[in-house]
mmCIF file of N, CA and C in Angstrom:
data_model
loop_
_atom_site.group_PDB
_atom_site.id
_atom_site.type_symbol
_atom_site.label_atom_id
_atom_site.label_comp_id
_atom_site.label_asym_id
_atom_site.label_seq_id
_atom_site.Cartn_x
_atom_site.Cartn_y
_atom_site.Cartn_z
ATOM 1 N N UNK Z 7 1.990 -17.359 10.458
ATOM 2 C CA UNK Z 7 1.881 -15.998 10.945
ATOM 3 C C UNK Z 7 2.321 -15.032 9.851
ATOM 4 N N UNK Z 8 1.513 -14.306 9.757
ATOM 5 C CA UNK Z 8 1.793 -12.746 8.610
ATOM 6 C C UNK Z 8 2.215 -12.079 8.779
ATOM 7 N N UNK Z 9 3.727 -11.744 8.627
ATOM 8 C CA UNK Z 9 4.117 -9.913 9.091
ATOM 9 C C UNK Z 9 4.236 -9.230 8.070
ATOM 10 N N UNK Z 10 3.514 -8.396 7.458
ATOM 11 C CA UNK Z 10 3.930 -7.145 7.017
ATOM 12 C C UNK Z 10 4.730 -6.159 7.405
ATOM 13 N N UNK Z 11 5.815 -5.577 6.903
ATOM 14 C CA UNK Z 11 6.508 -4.663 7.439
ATOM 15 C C UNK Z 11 7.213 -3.642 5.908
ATOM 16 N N UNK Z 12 6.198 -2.261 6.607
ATOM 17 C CA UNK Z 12 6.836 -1.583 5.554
ATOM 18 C C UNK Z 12 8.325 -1.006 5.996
ATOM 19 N N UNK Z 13 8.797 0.323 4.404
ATOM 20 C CA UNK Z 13 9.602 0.614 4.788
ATOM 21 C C UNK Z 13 9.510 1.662 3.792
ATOM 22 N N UNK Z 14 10.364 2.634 3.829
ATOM 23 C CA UNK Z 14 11.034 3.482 2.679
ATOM 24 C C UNK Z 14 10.155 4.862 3.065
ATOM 25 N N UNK Z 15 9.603 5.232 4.433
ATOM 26 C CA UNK Z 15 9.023 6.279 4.472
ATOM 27 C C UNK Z 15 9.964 7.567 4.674
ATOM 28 N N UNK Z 16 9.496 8.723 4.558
ATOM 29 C CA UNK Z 16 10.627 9.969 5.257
ATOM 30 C C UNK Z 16 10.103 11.306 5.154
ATOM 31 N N UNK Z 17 11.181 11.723 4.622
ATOM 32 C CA UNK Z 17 10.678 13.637 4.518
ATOM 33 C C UNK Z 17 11.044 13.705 3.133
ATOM 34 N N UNK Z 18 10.271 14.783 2.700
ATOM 35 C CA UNK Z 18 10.393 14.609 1.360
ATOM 36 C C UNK Z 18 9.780 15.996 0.652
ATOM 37 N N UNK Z 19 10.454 17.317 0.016
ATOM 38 C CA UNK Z 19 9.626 18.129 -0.575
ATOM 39 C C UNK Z 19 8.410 18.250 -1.418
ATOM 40 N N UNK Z 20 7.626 18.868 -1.396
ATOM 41 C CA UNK Z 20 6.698 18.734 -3.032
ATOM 42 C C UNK Z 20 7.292 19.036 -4.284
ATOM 43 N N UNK Z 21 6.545 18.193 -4.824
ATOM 44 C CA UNK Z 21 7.169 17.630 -5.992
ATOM 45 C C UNK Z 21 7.998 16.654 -6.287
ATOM 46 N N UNK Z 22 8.518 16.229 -4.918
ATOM 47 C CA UNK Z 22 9.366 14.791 -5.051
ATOM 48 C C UNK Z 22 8.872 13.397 -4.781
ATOM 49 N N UNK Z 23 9.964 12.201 -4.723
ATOM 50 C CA UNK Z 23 9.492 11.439 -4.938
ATOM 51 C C UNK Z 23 9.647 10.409 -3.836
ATOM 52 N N UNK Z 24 9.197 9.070 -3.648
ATOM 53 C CA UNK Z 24 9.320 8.334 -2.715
ATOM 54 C C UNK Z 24 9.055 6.803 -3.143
ATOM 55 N N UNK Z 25 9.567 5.580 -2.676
ATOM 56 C CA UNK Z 25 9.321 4.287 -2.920
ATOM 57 C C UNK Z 25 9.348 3.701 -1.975
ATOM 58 N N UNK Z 26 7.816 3.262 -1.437
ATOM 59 C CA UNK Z 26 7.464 2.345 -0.292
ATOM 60 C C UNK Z 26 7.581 1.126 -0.648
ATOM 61 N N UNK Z 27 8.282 0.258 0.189
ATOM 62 C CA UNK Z 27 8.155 -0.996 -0.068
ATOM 63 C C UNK Z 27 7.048 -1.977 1.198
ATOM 64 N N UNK Z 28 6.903 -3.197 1.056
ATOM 65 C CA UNK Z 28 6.181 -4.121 1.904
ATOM 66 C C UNK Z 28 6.429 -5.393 1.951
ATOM 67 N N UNK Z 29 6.810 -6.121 2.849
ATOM 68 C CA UNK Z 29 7.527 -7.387 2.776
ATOM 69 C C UNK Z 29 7.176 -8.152 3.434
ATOM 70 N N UNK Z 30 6.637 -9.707 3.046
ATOM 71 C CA UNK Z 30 6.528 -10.474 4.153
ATOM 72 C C UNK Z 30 7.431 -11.476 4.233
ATOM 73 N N UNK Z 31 7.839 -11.494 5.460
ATOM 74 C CA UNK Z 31 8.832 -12.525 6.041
ATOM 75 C C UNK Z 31 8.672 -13.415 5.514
ATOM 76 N N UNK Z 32 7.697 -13.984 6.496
ATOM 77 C CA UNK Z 32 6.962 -15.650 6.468
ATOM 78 C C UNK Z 32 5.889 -16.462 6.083
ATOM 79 N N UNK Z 33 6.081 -15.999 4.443
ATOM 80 C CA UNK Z 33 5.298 -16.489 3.617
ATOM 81 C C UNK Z 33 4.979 -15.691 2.193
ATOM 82 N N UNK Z 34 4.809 -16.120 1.249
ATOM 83 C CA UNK Z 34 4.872 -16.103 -0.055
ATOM 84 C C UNK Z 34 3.491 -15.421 -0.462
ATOM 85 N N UNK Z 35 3.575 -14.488 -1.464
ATOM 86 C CA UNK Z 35 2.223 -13.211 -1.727
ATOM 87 C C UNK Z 35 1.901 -14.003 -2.969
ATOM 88 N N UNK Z 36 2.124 -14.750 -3.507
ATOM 89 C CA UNK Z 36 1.487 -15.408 -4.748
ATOM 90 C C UNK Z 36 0.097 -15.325 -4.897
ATOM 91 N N UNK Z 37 -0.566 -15.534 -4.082
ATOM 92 C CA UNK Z 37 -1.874 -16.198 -4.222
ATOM 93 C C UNK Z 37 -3.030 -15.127 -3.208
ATOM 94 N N UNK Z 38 -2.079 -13.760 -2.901
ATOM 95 C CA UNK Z 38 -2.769 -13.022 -2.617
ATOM 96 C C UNK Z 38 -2.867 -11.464 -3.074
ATOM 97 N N UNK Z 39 -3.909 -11.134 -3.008
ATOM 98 C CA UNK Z 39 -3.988 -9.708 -3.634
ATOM 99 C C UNK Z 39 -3.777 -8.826 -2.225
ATOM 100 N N UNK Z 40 -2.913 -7.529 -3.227
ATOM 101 C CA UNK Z 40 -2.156 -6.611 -1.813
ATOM 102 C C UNK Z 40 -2.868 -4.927 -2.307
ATOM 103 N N UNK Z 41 -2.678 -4.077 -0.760
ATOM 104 C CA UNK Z 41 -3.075 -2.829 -1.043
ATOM 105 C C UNK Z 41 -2.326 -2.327 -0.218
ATOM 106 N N UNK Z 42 -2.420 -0.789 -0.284
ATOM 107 C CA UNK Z 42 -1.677 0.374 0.187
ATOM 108 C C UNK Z 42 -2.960 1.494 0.694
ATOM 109 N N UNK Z 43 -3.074 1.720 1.848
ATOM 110 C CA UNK Z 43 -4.020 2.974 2.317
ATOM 111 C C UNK Z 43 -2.880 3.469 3.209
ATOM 112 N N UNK Z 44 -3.925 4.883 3.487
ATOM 113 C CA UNK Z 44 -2.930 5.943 4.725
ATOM 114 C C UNK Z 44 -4.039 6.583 5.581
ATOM 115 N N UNK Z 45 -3.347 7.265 6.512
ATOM 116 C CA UNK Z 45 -4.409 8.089 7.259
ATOM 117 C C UNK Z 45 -3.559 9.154 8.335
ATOM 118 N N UNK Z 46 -4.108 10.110 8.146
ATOM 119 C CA UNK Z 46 -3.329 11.336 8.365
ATOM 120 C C UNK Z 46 -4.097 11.762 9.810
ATOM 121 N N UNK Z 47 -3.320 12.421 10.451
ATOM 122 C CA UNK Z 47 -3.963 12.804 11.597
ATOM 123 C C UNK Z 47 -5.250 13.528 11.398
ATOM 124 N N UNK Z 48 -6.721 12.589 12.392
ATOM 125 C CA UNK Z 48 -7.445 13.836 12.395
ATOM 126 C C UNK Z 48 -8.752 13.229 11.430
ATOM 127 N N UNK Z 49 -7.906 12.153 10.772
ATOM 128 C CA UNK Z 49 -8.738 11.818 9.357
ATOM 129 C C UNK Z 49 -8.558 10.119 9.074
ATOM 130 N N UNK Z 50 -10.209 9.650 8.925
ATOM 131 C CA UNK Z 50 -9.990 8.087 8.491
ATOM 132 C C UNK Z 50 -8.909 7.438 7.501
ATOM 133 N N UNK Z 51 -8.861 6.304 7.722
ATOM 134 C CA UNK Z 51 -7.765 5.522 6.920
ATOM 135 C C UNK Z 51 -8.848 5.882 5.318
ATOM 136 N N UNK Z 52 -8.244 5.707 4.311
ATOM 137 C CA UNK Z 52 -8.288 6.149 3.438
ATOM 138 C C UNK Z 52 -7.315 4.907 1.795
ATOM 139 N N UNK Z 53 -8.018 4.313 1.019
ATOM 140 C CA UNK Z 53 -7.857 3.730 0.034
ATOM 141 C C UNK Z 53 -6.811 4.414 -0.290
ATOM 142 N N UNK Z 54 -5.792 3.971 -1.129
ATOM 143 C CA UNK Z 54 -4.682 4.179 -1.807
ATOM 144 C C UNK Z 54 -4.212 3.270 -3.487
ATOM 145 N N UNK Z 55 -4.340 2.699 -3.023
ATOM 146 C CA UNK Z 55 -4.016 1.847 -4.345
ATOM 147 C C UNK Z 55 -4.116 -0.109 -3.793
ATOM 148 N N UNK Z 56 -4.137 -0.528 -5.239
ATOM 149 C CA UNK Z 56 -4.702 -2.561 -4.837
ATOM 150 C C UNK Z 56 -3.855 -2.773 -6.043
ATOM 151 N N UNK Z 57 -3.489 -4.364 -5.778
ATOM 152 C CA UNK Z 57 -2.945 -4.710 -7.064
ATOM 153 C C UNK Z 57 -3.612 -6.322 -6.683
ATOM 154 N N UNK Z 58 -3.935 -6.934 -7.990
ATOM 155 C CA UNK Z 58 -4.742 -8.076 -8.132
ATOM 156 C C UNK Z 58 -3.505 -8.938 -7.815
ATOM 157 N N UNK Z 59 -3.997 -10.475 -7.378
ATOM 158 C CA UNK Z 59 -3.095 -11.905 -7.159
ATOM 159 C C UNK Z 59 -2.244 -11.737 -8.124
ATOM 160 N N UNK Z 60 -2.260 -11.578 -9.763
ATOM 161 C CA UNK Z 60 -1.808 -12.326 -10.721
ATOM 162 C C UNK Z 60 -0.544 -10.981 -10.927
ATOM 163 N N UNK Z 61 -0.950 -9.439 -10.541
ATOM 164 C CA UNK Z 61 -0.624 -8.410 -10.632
ATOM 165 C C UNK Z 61 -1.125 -7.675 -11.626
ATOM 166 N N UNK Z 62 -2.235 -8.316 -12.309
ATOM 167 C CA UNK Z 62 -2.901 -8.135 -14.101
ATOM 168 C C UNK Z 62 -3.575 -6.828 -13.948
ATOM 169 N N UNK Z 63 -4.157 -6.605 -12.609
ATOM 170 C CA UNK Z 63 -5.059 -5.620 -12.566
ATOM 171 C C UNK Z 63 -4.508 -4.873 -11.536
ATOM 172 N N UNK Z 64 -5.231 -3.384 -11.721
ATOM 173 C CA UNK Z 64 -4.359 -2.775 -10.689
ATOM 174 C C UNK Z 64 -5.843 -1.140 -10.211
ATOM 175 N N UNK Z 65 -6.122 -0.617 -9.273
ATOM 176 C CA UNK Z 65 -6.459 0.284 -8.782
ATOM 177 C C UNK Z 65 -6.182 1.418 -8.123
ATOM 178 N N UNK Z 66 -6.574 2.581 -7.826
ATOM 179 C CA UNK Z 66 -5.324 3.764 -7.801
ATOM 180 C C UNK Z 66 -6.937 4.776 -7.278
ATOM 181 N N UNK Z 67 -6.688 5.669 -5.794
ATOM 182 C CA UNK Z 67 -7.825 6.582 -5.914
ATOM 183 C C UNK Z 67 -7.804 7.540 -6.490
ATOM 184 N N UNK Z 68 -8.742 8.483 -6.570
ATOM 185 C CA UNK Z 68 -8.742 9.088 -7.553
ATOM 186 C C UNK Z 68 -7.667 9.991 -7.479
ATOM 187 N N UNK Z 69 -7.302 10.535 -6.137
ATOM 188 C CA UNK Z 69 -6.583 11.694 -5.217
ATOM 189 C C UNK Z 69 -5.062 11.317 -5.798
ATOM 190 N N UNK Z 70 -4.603 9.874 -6.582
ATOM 191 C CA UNK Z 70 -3.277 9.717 -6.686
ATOM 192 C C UNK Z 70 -3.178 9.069 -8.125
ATOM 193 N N UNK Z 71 -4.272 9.146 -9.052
ATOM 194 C CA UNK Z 71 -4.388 8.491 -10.130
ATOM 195 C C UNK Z 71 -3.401 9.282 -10.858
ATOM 196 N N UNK Z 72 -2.547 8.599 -11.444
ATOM 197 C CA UNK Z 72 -1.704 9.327 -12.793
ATOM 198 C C UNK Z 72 0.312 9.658 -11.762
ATOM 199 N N UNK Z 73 -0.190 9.525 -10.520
ATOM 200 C CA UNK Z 73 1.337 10.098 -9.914
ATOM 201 C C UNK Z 73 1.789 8.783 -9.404
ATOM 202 N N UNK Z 74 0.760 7.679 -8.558
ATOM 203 C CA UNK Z 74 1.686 6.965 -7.758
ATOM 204 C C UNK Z 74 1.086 5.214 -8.592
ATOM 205 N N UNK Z 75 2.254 4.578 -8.758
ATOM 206 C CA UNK Z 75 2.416 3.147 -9.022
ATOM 207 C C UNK Z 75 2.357 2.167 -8.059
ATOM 208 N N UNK Z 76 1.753 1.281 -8.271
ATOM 209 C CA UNK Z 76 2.055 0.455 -7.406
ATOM 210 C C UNK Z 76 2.556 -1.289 -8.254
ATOM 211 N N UNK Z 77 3.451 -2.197 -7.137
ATOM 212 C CA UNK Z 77 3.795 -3.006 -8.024
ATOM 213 C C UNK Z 77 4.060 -4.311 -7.232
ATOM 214 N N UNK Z 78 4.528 -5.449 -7.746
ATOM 215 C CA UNK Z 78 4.554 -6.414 -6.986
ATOM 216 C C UNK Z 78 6.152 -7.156 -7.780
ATOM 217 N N UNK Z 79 6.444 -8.034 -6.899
ATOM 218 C CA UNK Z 79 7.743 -8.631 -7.077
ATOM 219 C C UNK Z 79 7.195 -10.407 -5.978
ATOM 220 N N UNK Z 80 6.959 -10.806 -6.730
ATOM 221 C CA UNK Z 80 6.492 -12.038 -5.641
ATOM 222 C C UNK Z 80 7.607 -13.078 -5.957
ATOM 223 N N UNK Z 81 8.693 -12.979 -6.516
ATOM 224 C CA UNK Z 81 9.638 -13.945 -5.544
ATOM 225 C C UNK Z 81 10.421 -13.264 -4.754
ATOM 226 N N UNK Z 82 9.948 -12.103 -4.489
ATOM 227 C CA UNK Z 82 11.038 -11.533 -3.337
ATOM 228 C C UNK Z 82 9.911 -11.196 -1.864
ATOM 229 N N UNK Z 83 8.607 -11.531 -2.718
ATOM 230 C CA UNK Z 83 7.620 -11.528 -1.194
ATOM 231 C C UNK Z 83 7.599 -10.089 -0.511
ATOM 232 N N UNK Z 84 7.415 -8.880 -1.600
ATOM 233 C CA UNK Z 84 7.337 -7.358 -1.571
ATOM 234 C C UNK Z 84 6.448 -6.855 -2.751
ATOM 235 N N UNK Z 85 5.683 -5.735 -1.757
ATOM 236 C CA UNK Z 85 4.977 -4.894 -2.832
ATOM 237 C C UNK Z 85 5.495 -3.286 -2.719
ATOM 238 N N UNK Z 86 5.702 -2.858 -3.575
ATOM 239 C CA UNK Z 86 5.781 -1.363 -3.770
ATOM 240 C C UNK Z 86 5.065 -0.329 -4.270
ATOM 241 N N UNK Z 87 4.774 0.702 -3.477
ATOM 242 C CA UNK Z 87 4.282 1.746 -4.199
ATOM 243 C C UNK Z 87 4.805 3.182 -4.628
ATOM 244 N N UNK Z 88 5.516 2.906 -5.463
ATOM 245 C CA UNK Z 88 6.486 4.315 -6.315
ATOM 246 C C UNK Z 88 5.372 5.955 -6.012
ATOM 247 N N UNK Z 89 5.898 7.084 -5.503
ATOM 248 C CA UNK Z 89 5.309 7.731 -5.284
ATOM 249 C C UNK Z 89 5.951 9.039 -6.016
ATOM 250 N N UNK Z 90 5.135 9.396 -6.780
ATOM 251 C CA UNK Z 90 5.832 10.761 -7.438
ATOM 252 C C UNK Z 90 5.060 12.098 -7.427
ATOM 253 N N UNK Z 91 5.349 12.972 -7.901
ATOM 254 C CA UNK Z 91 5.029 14.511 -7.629
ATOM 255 C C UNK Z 91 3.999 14.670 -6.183
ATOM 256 N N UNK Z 92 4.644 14.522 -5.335
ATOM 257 C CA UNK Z 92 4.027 14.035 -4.173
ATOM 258 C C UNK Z 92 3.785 15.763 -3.711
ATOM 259 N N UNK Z 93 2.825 15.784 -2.779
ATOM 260 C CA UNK Z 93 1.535 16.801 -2.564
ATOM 261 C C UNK Z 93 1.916 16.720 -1.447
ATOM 262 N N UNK Z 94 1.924 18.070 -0.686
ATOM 263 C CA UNK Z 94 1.844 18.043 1.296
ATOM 264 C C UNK Z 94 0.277 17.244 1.830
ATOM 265 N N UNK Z 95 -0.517 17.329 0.892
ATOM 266 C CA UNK Z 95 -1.823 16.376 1.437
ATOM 267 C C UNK Z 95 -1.850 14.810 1.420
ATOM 268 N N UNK Z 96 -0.317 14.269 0.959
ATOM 269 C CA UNK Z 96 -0.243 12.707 0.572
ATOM 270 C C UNK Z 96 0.617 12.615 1.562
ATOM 271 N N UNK Z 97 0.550 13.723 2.762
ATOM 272 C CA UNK Z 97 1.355 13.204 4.099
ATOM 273 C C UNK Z 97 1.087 12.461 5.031
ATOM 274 N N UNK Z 98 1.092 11.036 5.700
ATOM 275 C CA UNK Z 98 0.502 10.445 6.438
ATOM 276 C C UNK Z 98 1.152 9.248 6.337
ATOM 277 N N UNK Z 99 0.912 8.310 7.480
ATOM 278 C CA UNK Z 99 1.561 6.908 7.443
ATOM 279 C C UNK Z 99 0.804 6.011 6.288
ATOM 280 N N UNK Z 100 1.661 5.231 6.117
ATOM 281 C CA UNK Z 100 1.288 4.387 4.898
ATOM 282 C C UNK Z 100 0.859 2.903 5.001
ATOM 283 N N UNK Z 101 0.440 2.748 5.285
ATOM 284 C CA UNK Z 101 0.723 1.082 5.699
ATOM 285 C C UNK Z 101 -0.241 0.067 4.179
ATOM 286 N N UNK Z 102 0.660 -1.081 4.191
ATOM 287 C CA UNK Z 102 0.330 -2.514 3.468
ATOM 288 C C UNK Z 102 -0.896 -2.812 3.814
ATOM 289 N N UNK Z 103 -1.474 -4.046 2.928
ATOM 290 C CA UNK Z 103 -2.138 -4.936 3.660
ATOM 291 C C UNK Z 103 -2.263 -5.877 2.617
ATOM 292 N N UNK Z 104 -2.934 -7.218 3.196
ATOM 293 C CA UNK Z 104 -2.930 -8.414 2.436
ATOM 294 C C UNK Z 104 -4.557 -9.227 2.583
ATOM 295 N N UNK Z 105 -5.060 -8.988 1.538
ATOM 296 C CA UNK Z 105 -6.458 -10.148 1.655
ATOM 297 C C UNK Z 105 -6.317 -11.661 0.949
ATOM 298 N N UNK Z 106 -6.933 -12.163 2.019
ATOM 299 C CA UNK Z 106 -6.912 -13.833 1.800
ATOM 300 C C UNK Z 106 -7.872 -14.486 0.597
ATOM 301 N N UNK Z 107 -9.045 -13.238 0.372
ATOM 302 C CA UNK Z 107 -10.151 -13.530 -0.346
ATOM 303 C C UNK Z 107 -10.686 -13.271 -1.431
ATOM 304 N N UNK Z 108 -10.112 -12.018 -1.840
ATOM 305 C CA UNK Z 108 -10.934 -11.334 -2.586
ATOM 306 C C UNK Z 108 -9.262 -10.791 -3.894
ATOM 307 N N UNK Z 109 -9.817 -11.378 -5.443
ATOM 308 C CA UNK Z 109 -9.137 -11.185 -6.278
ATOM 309 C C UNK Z 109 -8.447 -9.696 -6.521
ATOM 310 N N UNK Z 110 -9.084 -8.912 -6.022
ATOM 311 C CA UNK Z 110 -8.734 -7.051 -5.581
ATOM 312 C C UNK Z 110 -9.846 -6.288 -5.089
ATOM 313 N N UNK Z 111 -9.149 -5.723 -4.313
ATOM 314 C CA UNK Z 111 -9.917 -4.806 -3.214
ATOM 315 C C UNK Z 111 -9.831 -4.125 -2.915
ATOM 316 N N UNK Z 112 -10.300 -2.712 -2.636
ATOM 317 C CA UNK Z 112 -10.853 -1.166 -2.515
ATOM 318 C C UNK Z 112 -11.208 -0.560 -1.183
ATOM 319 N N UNK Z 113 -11.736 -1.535 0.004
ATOM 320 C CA UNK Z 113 -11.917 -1.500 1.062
ATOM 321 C C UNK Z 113 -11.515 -2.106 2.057
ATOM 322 N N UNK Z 114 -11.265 -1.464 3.704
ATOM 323 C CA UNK Z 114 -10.515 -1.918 4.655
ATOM 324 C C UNK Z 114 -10.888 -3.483 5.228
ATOM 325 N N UNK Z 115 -12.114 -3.496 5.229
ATOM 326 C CA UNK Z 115 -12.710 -4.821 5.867
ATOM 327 C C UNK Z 115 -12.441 -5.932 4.915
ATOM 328 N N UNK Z 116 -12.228 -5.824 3.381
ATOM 329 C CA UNK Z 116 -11.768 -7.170 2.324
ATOM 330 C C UNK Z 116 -10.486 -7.500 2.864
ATOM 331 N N UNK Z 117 -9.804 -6.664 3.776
ATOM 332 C CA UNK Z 117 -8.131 -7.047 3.758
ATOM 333 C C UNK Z 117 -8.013 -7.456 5.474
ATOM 334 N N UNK Z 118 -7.465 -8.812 5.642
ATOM 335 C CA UNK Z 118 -6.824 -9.335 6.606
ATOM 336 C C UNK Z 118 -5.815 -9.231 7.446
ATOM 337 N N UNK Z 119 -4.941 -8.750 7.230
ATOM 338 C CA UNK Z 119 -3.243 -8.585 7.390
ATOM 339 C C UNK Z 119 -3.107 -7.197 7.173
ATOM 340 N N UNK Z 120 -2.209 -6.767 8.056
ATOM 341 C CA UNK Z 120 -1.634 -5.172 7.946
ATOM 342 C C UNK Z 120 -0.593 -4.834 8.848
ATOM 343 N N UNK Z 121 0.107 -4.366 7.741
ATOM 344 C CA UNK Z 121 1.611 -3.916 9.019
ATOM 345 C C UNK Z 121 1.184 -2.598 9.462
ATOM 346 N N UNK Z 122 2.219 -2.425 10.352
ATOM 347 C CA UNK Z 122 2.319 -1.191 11.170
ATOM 348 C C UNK Z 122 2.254 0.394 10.767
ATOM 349 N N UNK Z 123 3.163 0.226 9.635
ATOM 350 C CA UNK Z 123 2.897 1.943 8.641
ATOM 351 C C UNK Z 123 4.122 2.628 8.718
ATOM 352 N N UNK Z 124 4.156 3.128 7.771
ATOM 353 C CA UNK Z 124 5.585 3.934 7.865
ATOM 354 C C UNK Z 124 5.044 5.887 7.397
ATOM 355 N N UNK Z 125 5.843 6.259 8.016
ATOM 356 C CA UNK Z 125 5.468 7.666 7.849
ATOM 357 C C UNK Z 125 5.874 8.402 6.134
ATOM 358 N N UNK Z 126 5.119 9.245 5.691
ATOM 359 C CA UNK Z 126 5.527 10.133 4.860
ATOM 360 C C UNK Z 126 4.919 11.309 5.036
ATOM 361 N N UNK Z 127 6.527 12.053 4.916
ATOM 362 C CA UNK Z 127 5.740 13.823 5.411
ATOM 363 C C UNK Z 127 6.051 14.494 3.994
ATOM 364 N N UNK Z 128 5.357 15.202 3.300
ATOM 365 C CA UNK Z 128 5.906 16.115 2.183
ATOM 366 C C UNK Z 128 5.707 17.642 2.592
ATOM 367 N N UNK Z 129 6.738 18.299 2.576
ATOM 368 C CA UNK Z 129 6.837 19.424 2.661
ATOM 369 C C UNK Z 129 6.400 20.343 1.616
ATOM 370 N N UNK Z 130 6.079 21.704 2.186
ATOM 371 C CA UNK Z 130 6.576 22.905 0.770
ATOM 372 C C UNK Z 130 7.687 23.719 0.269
#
């Protein structure tokens, strides 16, 4: 069984910063490639960033290219996505996910597994 469970969401001004993490309990991310989307009230879930199995490769949309990181730690069975000069439009829950199949991935249907989401609000 897969749980994803994020964490590290909150309130947060523009221009500041934030570090989501993603963790699975019960079982080991080695051998799988992980992503980060959001979706804000009102508005579809929405790509965020992928990081490949090996962590070699990495993807970012265009809306967050250059501000937010994303990263992996696979003996601690967590992915993170470092969030900086953060925008009142990068407000929305965040949630993980994990595909079984595909070396990195860009879209909702490649990914299997997904936790629940954690909120981020950025203010002005």
């Amino acid at each position: 069984q897969v749980q994803l469970v994020e964490s590290g969401g909150g309130l947060v001004q523009a221009g500041g910063s934030l570090r989501l993490s993603c963790e699975d309990s019960g079982r080991t991310f080695s051998k799988y490639a992980m992503g980060w989307f959001r979706q804000a009230p009102g508005k579809e879930r929405e790509f965020v960033a992928a990081i490949s199995r090996s962590g070699a490769s990495t993807s970012f949309a265009d809306s967050v290219k250059g501000r937010f990181t994303i990263s992996r730690d696979n003996a601690k069975n967590m992915v993170f996505l470092q969030m900086n000069s953060l925008k009142p439009e990068d407000t929305a829950v965040y949630l993980c996910a994990l595909t079984k199949y595909r070396n990195i991935a860009v879209t909702q249907r490649e990914y299997d597994y997904w936790g629940q989401g954690t909120q981020v609000t950025v203010s002005s």
